[in-house]
Amino acid sequence: MISKKLGSHFSYDFVDVIKINPVLVEPFDLKNKSLIFTSVNAVQSFFENGFKPDEDFTSRKYNKIYTVGITTKRQLRKYGYGTFKVTKHAKELSEFIIESSGKEKFLHFCGNLALDVLNKTLPLQNISYKKIPVYETQLLYPQVAADYDAVCFFSPSGVRSFAKFNSLDDKKIFSIGETTEKEIKKFTKNPVFTSKESNLDDLLDLIARHSD
């Protein structure tokens, strides 16, 4: 996908900055709960643990599913499940829930380093909300010796991992979304080019436009 979008005049490397470790969670009854997924890893770990949502809206155990990001939605589709609501980032999701779904009870399946956007906003509105960590994110803190013109980030934890031993100065910086951009700005005053759609396809278009 990257080669197709950017062409042969780009060279690029992938650097592992985080490692995902699944967490064993004993499946429990999801009756009458609305489910939130904010990452592909959460979806994968959720189903690997044996959870099974009920999509039959006539059922007393019906589960609405909310996601952040189109890739998270697509991962759910791979397991045969649809999505009630998709937003670009957690702030937008919290605003939608407060406005339209305040009487529902939410379970947020996520990683141990998931941002507290939902946790800080929903309980303040007396909305039932609970985090269920189903994976752990381990920061690898790589040291990158090679010199690059640009660096691209896909998560806040990836930013923290990379920035510990590597400078962001004198580089073009690209971000998958606003939440990741905020984390980048903690480590540099350089401008950040951020995908407005918060997905890889749009991000690659952005990189191509700023390739000079």
Coordinates of N, CA and C in Angstrom, one line a residue:
M1 N 0.8 -1.2 0.0 CA 0.0 0.0 0.0 C 0.9 1.3 0.0
I2 N 1.9 1.3 0.8 CA 2.8 2.4 0.9 C 3.5 2.6 -0.5
S3 N 4.0 1.6 -1.1 CA 4.7 1.7 -2.4 C 3.8 2.2 -3.4
K4 N 2.5 1.7 -3.4 CA 1.6 2.2 -4.4 C 1.2 3.6 -4.2
K5 N 1.1 4.1 -3.0 CA 0.7 5.5 -2.8 C 1.9 6.5 -3.0
L6 N 3.1 6.1 -2.5 CA 4.2 7.0 -2.5 C 5.2 6.9 -3.7
G7 N 5.1 5.7 -4.4 CA 6.0 5.5 -5.5 C 7.4 5.1 -5.1
S8 N 8.2 4.9 -6.2 CA 9.6 4.4 -5.9 C 10.6 5.4 -5.5
H9 N 10.2 6.7 -5.6 CA 11.2 7.7 -5.2 C 11.3 7.9 -3.7
F10 N 10.4 7.2 -3.0 CA 10.5 7.2 -1.5 C 11.3 6.0 -1.0
S11 N 12.1 6.2 0.0 CA 12.6 5.0 0.7 C 12.1 5.1 2.2
Y12 N 11.8 4.0 2.8 CA 11.3 4.0 4.1 C 11.6 2.8 4.9
D13 N 11.6 2.9 6.2 CA 11.8 1.8 7.1 C 10.8 1.8 8.2
F14 N 10.5 0.6 8.7 CA 9.6 0.4 9.8 C 10.4 0.2 11.1
V15 N 10.1 0.9 12.1 CA 10.8 0.7 13.4 C 9.8 0.3 14.5
D16 N 10.1 -0.8 15.1 CA 9.2 -1.3 16.2 C 9.5 -0.5 17.4
V17 N 8.4 0.3 17.8 CA 8.5 1.1 19.0 C 7.7 0.6 20.2
I18 N 6.8 -0.3 19.9 CA 5.9 -0.8 20.9 C 5.7 -2.3 20.7
K19 N 5.4 -3.1 21.7 CA 5.1 -4.5 21.6 C 3.7 -4.7 22.3
I20 N 2.9 -5.4 21.7 CA 1.5 -5.7 22.2 C 1.5 -7.1 22.9
N21 N 1.1 -7.1 24.1 CA 1.0 -8.4 24.8 C -0.4 -8.6 25.3
P22 N -1.1 -9.6 24.7 CA -2.5 -9.9 25.1 C -2.6 -10.2 26.6
V23 N -3.8 -9.8 27.1 CA -4.1 -10.1 28.6 C -5.2 -11.1 28.6
L24 N -5.0 -12.1 29.4 CA -6.1 -13.1 29.5 C -7.2 -12.6 30.4
V25 N -8.4 -12.5 29.9 CA -9.6 -12.0 30.6 C -10.7 -13.1 30.5
E26 N -11.2 -13.6 31.6 CA -12.3 -14.6 31.6 C -13.5 -13.9 31.1
P27 N -14.1 -14.5 30.0 CA -15.3 -13.9 29.4 C -16.4 -13.8 30.4
F28 N -17.2 -12.7 30.4 CA -18.3 -12.5 31.3 C -19.5 -12.0 30.5
D29 N -20.6 -12.0 31.2 CA -21.9 -11.7 30.5 C -21.9 -10.2 30.1
L30 N -22.2 -9.9 28.8 CA -22.2 -8.5 28.3 C -23.6 -8.0 28.2
K31 N -24.5 -8.6 28.9 CA -25.9 -8.3 28.8 C -26.2 -6.8 29.0
N32 N -26.9 -6.2 28.0 CA -27.4 -4.8 28.1 C -26.2 -3.8 28.2
K33 N -25.0 -4.2 27.8 CA -23.9 -3.3 27.8 C -23.6 -2.8 26.4
S34 N -23.2 -1.5 26.3 CA -22.7 -1.0 25.0 C -21.2 -1.1 25.1
L35 N -20.6 -1.5 24.0 CA -19.1 -1.8 23.9 C -18.4 -0.8 23.1
I36 N -17.2 -0.4 23.7 CA -16.4 0.6 23.0 C -15.0 -0.1 22.7
F37 N -14.6 0.1 21.5 CA -13.2 -0.3 21.0 C -12.5 0.9 20.4
T38 N -11.3 1.2 20.9 CA -10.6 2.3 20.4 C -9.3 1.9 19.6
S39 N -9.1 0.6 19.4 CA -7.9 0.1 18.7 C -8.2 -1.3 18.1
V40 N -7.5 -1.5 17.0 CA -7.5 -2.9 16.4 C -7.1 -3.9 17.4
N41 N -6.0 -3.6 18.2 CA -5.5 -4.6 19.1 C -6.6 -5.0 20.2
A42 N -7.4 -4.1 20.6 CA -8.4 -4.3 21.5 C -9.5 -5.3 21.0
V43 N -9.8 -5.1 19.7 CA -10.8 -5.9 19.0 C -10.3 -7.4 19.0
Q44 N -9.0 -7.5 18.5 CA -8.4 -8.8 18.4 C -8.3 -9.5 19.7
S45 N -7.9 -8.8 20.8 CA -7.7 -9.5 22.1 C -9.1 -9.8 22.7
F46 N -10.1 -9.0 22.4 CA -11.5 -9.2 22.9 C -12.0 -10.6 22.4
F47 N -11.8 -10.8 21.1 CA -12.4 -12.1 20.5 C -11.5 -13.3 20.9
E48 N -10.1 -13.0 21.0 CA -9.3 -14.1 21.4 C -9.5 -14.6 22.8
N49 N -10.1 -13.7 23.6 CA -10.5 -14.1 25.0 C -11.8 -14.8 25.0
G50 N -12.5 -14.9 23.9 CA -13.7 -15.7 23.8 C -15.0 -14.9 24.1
F51 N -15.0 -13.6 24.1 CA -16.2 -12.7 24.2 C -17.0 -12.8 22.9
K52 N -18.3 -12.8 23.1 CA -19.2 -12.8 21.9 C -20.4 -11.8 22.1
P53 N -20.3 -10.7 21.4 CA -21.4 -9.7 21.5 C -22.7 -10.3 20.9
D54 N -23.8 -9.7 21.3 CA -25.1 -10.0 20.8 C -25.6 -8.9 19.9
E55 N -25.7 -9.1 18.6 CA -26.1 -8.0 17.7 C -27.5 -8.0 17.4
D56 N -28.3 -9.0 17.9 CA -29.7 -9.0 17.7 C -30.4 -7.9 18.5
F57 N -30.9 -6.8 17.8 CA -31.4 -5.7 18.5 C -32.7 -6.0 19.2
T58 N -33.3 -7.1 18.9 CA -34.6 -7.5 19.6 C -34.3 -8.3 20.9
S59 N -33.0 -8.7 21.1 CA -32.6 -9.5 22.3 C -32.5 -8.6 23.5
R60 N -32.8 -9.2 24.7 CA -32.6 -8.5 25.9 C -31.1 -8.3 26.2
K61 N -30.2 -9.0 25.6 CA -28.8 -8.9 25.8 C -28.1 -8.1 24.7
Y62 N -28.8 -7.4 23.9 CA -28.3 -6.7 22.7 C -27.1 -5.7 23.1
N63 N -26.1 -5.8 22.3 CA -24.9 -4.9 22.6 C -24.7 -4.0 21.4
K64 N -24.8 -2.7 21.6 CA -24.4 -1.7 20.7 C -22.8 -1.6 20.7
I65 N -22.2 -1.4 19.5 CA -20.8 -1.4 19.4 C -20.3 0.0 18.9
Y66 N -19.5 0.7 19.6 CA -18.9 2.0 19.2 C -17.4 1.8 19.0
T67 N -16.9 2.5 18.0 CA -15.5 2.4 17.7 C -14.9 3.7 17.4
V68 N -13.6 3.8 17.6 CA -12.8 5.0 17.2 C -11.9 4.5 16.1
G69 N -12.1 5.1 14.9 CA -11.2 4.8 13.7 C -11.8 3.8 12.8
I70 N -11.6 4.0 11.5 CA -12.2 3.1 10.5 C -11.5 1.8 10.5
T71 N -10.2 1.8 10.9 CA -9.5 0.5 10.9 C -10.0 -0.4 12.0
T72 N -10.4 0.2 13.1 CA -11.1 -0.6 14.2 C -12.4 -1.2 13.8
K73 N -13.1 -0.4 13.0 CA -14.4 -0.9 12.5 C -14.2 -2.0 11.5
R74 N -13.1 -1.9 10.7 CA -12.8 -3.0 9.7 C -12.4 -4.3 10.4
Q75 N -11.7 -4.1 11.5 CA -11.3 -5.3 12.3 C -12.5 -6.0 12.9
L76 N -13.5 -5.3 13.4 CA -14.7 -5.9 13.9 C -15.4 -6.6 12.8
R77 N -15.4 -6.0 11.6 CA -16.1 -6.6 10.4 C -15.5 -8.0 10.1
K78 N -14.1 -8.1 10.3 CA -13.4 -9.4 10.0 C -14.0 -10.5 10.9
Y79 N -14.5 -10.1 12.1 CA -15.0 -11.1 13.0 C -16.6 -11.2 12.8
G80 N -17.1 -10.5 11.9 CA -18.5 -10.7 11.5 C -19.4 -9.7 12.3
Y81 N -18.9 -8.6 12.8 CA -19.7 -7.7 13.6 C -19.7 -6.3 13.0
G82 N -20.9 -5.7 13.1 CA -21.0 -4.3 12.6 C -20.8 -3.3 13.7
T83 N -20.9 -2.0 13.4 CA -20.6 -1.0 14.3 C -21.8 0.0 14.3
F84 N -22.3 0.4 15.5 CA -23.3 1.4 15.6 C -22.9 2.8 15.3
K85 N -21.7 3.1 15.8 CA -21.1 4.5 15.6 C -19.6 4.4 15.5
V86 N -19.1 5.1 14.5 CA -17.6 5.3 14.3 C -17.3 6.7 14.4
T87 N -16.3 7.1 15.2 CA -15.8 8.4 15.2 C -14.3 8.5 14.9
K88 N -13.7 9.7 14.7 CA -12.3 9.8 14.3 C -11.4 9.7 15.5
H89 N -11.9 10.1 16.7 CA -11.1 10.1 17.9 C -12.0 10.0 19.1
A90 N -11.3 9.8 20.3 CA -12.1 9.5 21.5 C -12.9 10.8 21.9
K91 N -12.4 11.9 21.7 CA -13.1 13.2 22.1 C -14.4 13.3 21.4
E92 N -14.4 13.0 20.1 CA -15.6 13.0 19.3 C -16.6 11.9 19.8
L93 N -16.1 10.8 20.2 CA -17.0 9.7 20.7 C -17.6 10.1 22.0
S94 N -16.8 10.7 22.9 CA -17.4 11.1 24.2 C -18.5 12.1 24.0
E95 N -18.3 13.0 23.1 CA -19.3 14.1 22.8 C -20.6 13.4 22.3
F96 N -20.4 12.5 21.4 CA -21.6 11.8 20.8 C -22.4 11.0 21.9
I97 N -21.6 10.3 22.8 CA -22.3 9.5 23.8 C -23.0 10.4 24.8
I98 N -22.4 11.5 25.2 CA -23.0 12.5 26.1 C -24.3 13.0 25.5
E99 N -24.3 13.3 24.2 CA -25.4 14.0 23.6 C -26.5 13.0 23.2
S100 N -26.1 11.7 22.8 CA -27.1 10.8 22.2 C -27.3 9.5 23.0
S101 N -26.4 9.1 23.8 CA -26.4 7.7 24.4 C -26.2 7.7 25.9
G102 N -26.6 8.8 26.6 CA -26.2 8.9 28.0 C -26.8 7.9 28.9
K103 N -27.9 7.2 28.5 CA -28.5 6.3 29.4 C -27.9 4.8 29.3
E104 N -27.0 4.6 28.4 CA -26.5 3.3 28.2 C -25.3 3.0 29.2
K105 N -25.0 1.8 29.4 CA -23.9 1.4 30.2 C -22.8 0.9 29.3
F106 N -21.6 1.5 29.5 CA -20.5 1.2 28.6 C -19.3 0.4 29.2
L107 N -18.8 -0.5 28.4 CA -17.6 -1.2 28.7 C -16.6 -0.9 27.6
H108 N -15.5 -0.4 28.0 CA -14.4 0.0 27.1 C -13.3 -1.0 27.1
F109 N -13.2 -1.8 26.0 CA -12.1 -2.8 25.9 C -10.9 -2.1 25.2
C110 N -9.8 -2.1 25.9 CA -8.7 -1.3 25.5 C -7.4 -1.9 26.0
G111 N -6.3 -1.1 25.8 CA -5.0 -1.4 26.4 C -4.7 -0.8 27.7
N112 N -3.7 -1.2 28.4 CA -3.4 -0.6 29.7 C -2.9 0.9 29.6
L113 N -2.5 1.3 28.4 CA -2.1 2.7 28.3 C -3.1 3.6 27.6
A114 N -4.3 3.1 27.5 CA -5.3 3.9 26.8 C -5.5 5.2 27.4
L115 N -5.7 6.2 26.6 CA -5.9 7.6 27.1 C -7.2 7.7 27.9
D116 N -7.2 8.7 28.9 CA -8.3 8.8 29.8 C -9.4 9.8 29.3
V117 N -9.5 10.0 28.0 CA -10.5 10.9 27.5 C -11.9 10.5 27.9
L118 N -12.2 9.3 27.6 CA -13.6 8.8 28.0 C -13.8 8.7 29.5
N119 N -12.7 8.2 30.2 CA -12.8 8.0 31.6 C -13.0 9.3 32.3
K120 N -12.5 10.4 31.8 CA -12.6 11.7 32.4 C -13.9 12.4 32.1
T121 N -14.5 12.1 31.0 CA -15.7 12.9 30.6 C -17.0 12.1 30.9
L122 N -17.1 10.9 30.6 CA -18.4 10.2 30.8 C -18.9 10.1 32.2
P123 N -18.0 9.6 33.2 CA -18.5 9.6 34.6 C -19.0 10.9 35.1
L124 N -18.4 12.0 34.6 CA -18.8 13.3 35.1 C -20.3 13.7 34.7
Q125 N -20.7 12.9 33.7 CA -22.1 13.1 33.2 C -23.0 12.0 33.7
N126 N -22.5 11.3 34.8 CA -23.3 10.2 35.4 C -23.6 9.1 34.4
I127 N -22.7 8.9 33.5 CA -22.8 7.8 32.5 C -22.0 6.6 33.0
S128 N -22.6 5.5 33.0 CA -21.9 4.2 33.5 C -20.8 3.9 32.5
Y129 N -19.6 3.8 33.0 CA -18.4 3.5 32.1 C -17.3 2.8 32.9
K130 N -16.8 1.7 32.2 CA -15.8 0.9 32.9 C -14.7 0.5 31.8
K131 N -13.4 0.6 32.2 CA -12.4 0.1 31.3 C -12.1 -1.3 31.6
I132 N -11.9 -2.1 30.5 CA -11.5 -3.5 30.6 C -10.2 -3.7 29.8
P133 N -9.1 -3.6 30.4 CA -7.8 -3.8 29.7 C -7.7 -5.3 29.1
V134 N -7.5 -5.4 27.8 CA -7.4 -6.8 27.2 C -6.1 -6.9 26.6
Y135 N -5.2 -5.9 26.6 CA -3.8 -6.1 26.2 C -3.0 -5.0 26.9
E136 N -1.7 -5.3 26.9 CA -0.7 -4.4 27.5 C 0.2 -3.9 26.4
T137 N 0.5 -2.6 26.4 CA 1.5 -2.0 25.5 C 2.8 -1.8 26.2
Q138 N 3.8 -2.5 25.6 CA 5.2 -2.4 26.1 C 6.0 -1.4 25.3
L139 N 6.6 -0.4 25.9 CA 7.4 0.6 25.1 C 8.8 0.0 24.9
L140 N 9.3 0.0 23.7 CA 10.6 -0.6 23.4 C 11.8 0.3 23.4
Y141 N 11.5 1.6 23.4 CA 12.5 2.7 23.4 C 13.7 2.4 22.5
P142 N 13.5 2.3 21.2 CA 14.6 2.0 20.2 C 15.5 3.2 20.1
Q143 N 16.8 2.9 19.8 CA 17.7 4.0 19.4 C 18.0 3.8 17.9
V144 N 17.6 4.9 17.2 CA 17.8 4.8 15.7 C 19.0 5.6 15.3
A145 N 20.0 4.9 14.7 CA 21.2 5.5 14.3 C 21.1 6.2 12.9
A146 N 20.4 5.6 12.0 CA 20.3 6.1 10.7 C 19.6 7.5 10.7
D147 N 19.9 8.3 9.6 CA 19.4 9.6 9.5 C 18.2 9.6 8.5
Y148 N 17.1 10.2 9.0 CA 15.9 10.2 8.1 C 15.4 11.7 8.0
D149 N 14.7 11.9 6.8 CA 14.2 13.2 6.6 C 12.9 13.5 7.3
A150 N 12.1 12.4 7.5 CA 10.8 12.5 8.1 C 10.6 11.3 9.0
V151 N 9.6 11.5 9.9 CA 9.2 10.4 10.8 C 7.7 10.4 10.9
C152 N 7.1 9.3 11.0 CA 5.6 9.2 11.0 C 5.2 8.3 12.2
F153 N 4.2 8.8 12.9 CA 3.7 8.2 14.2 C 2.2 7.8 14.0
F154 N 1.9 6.6 14.7 CA 0.6 6.1 14.6 C -0.1 6.0 16.0
S155 N 0.6 6.3 17.1 CA 0.0 6.3 18.4 C 0.7 7.1 19.4
P156 N 0.1 7.6 20.4 CA 0.8 8.4 21.5 C 1.9 7.6 22.1
S157 N 1.6 6.3 22.4 CA 2.6 5.4 23.0 C 3.9 5.2 22.1
G158 N 3.6 5.2 20.8 CA 4.7 5.1 19.9 C 5.6 6.3 19.9
V159 N 5.0 7.5 20.1 CA 5.7 8.8 20.2 C 6.6 8.7 21.4
R160 N 6.0 8.4 22.6 CA 6.8 8.4 23.8 C 8.0 7.4 23.7
S161 N 7.7 6.3 23.1 CA 8.8 5.3 23.0 C 9.9 5.8 22.1
F162 N 9.6 6.3 21.0 CA 10.6 6.8 20.1 C 11.4 8.0 20.6
A163 N 10.6 9.0 21.2 CA 11.2 10.2 21.6 C 12.2 10.1 22.8
K164 N 12.2 9.0 23.5 CA 13.0 8.9 24.7 C 14.5 9.0 24.3
F165 N 14.9 8.3 23.2 CA 16.3 8.3 22.8 C 16.6 8.9 21.4
N166 N 15.6 9.5 20.8 CA 15.7 10.0 19.5 C 15.2 11.4 19.3
S167 N 15.9 12.3 18.7 CA 15.4 13.7 18.5 C 14.4 13.8 17.4
L168 N 13.5 14.7 17.6 CA 12.5 15.0 16.5 C 12.9 16.3 15.8
D169 N 14.0 16.9 16.1 CA 14.4 18.1 15.5 C 14.9 17.9 14.1
D170 N 14.8 18.9 13.2 CA 15.3 18.8 11.8 C 14.6 17.7 11.0
K171 N 13.4 17.3 11.4 CA 12.7 16.3 10.6 C 11.2 16.8 10.3
K172 N 10.7 16.4 9.2 CA 9.3 16.5 9.0 C 8.6 15.5 9.8
I173 N 7.5 15.8 10.5 CA 6.8 14.9 11.4 C 5.4 14.8 10.9
F174 N 5.0 13.5 10.8 CA 3.6 13.2 10.3 C 2.9 12.4 11.4
S175 N 1.6 12.6 11.5 CA 0.8 12.0 12.6 C -0.5 11.4 12.0
I176 N -0.9 10.2 12.6 CA -2.1 9.6 12.1 C -3.4 10.3 12.6
G177 N -3.3 11.1 13.7 CA -4.5 11.8 14.2 C -4.2 12.8 15.2
E178 N -5.2 13.5 15.7 CA -5.0 14.6 16.6 C -4.5 14.2 18.0
T179 N -4.9 13.1 18.5 CA -4.4 12.6 19.8 C -2.9 12.3 19.8
T180 N -2.4 11.7 18.7 CA -1.0 11.4 18.5 C -0.3 12.7 18.3
E181 N -0.9 13.7 17.6 CA -0.2 15.0 17.4 C 0.0 15.7 18.7
K182 N -0.9 15.6 19.6 CA -0.8 16.3 20.9 C 0.4 15.7 21.7
E183 N 0.6 14.4 21.6 CA 1.7 13.8 22.2 C 3.1 14.2 21.6
I184 N 3.1 14.3 20.3 CA 4.3 14.8 19.6 C 4.7 16.1 20.0
K185 N 3.7 17.0 20.2 CA 4.0 18.4 20.6 C 4.6 18.6 22.0
K186 N 4.6 17.5 22.8 CA 5.2 17.5 24.1 C 6.8 17.4 23.9
F187 N 7.2 16.9 22.7 CA 8.6 16.7 22.6 C 9.3 17.6 21.5
T188 N 8.6 18.4 20.8 CA 9.2 19.2 19.8 C 8.3 20.4 19.5
K189 N 8.9 21.5 19.0 CA 8.1 22.7 18.6 C 8.0 22.7 17.0
N190 N 8.5 21.6 16.4 CA 8.4 21.5 15.0 C 6.9 21.4 14.5
P191 N 6.6 21.9 13.3 CA 5.2 21.7 12.9 C 4.9 20.2 12.6
V192 N 3.7 19.8 12.8 CA 3.3 18.4 12.7 C 2.2 18.4 11.6
F193 N 2.4 17.5 10.6 CA 1.4 17.3 9.6 C 0.5 16.1 10.0
T194 N -0.8 16.4 10.2 CA -1.7 15.4 10.8 C -2.8 15.0 9.8
S195 N -3.1 13.7 9.7 CA -4.2 13.3 8.9 C -5.5 13.8 9.5
K196 N -6.3 14.4 8.6 CA -7.6 14.8 9.1 C -8.7 13.7 9.2
E197 N -8.4 12.6 8.4 CA -9.3 11.5 8.4 C -8.9 10.4 9.4
S198 N -7.7 10.6 10.0 CA -7.1 9.6 11.0 C -7.1 8.2 10.5
N199 N -6.6 8.0 9.2 CA -6.4 6.7 8.7 C -5.2 6.7 7.8
L200 N -4.7 5.5 7.5 CA -3.4 5.3 6.8 C -3.5 5.9 5.4
D201 N -4.6 5.6 4.7 CA -4.8 6.1 3.3 C -4.6 7.6 3.2
D202 N -5.3 8.3 4.1 CA -5.3 9.8 4.1 C -3.9 10.3 4.5
L203 N -3.3 9.6 5.5 CA -1.9 9.9 5.9 C -0.9 9.8 4.8
L204 N -1.0 8.8 4.0 CA -0.1 8.6 2.9 C -0.2 9.7 1.8
D205 N -1.5 10.1 1.6 CA -1.7 11.2 0.7 C -1.1 12.5 1.2
L206 N -1.2 12.7 2.5 CA -0.6 13.8 3.2 C 1.0 13.8 3.0
I207 N 1.6 12.7 3.2 CA 3.0 12.6 3.0 C 3.4 12.9 1.6
A208 N 2.6 12.4 0.7 CA 2.9 12.6 -0.8 C 2.9 14.1 -1.1
R209 N 1.9 14.8 -0.5 CA 1.8 16.2 -0.8 C 2.9 17.0 -0.2
H210 N 3.5 16.5 0.8 CA 4.6 17.3 1.5 C 6.0 16.6 1.3
S211 N 6.2 16.1 0.1 CA 7.4 15.3 -0.1 C 8.6 16.1 -0.6
D212 N 8.4 17.4 -0.9 CA 9.5 18.2 -1.4 C 10.5 18.5 -0.3

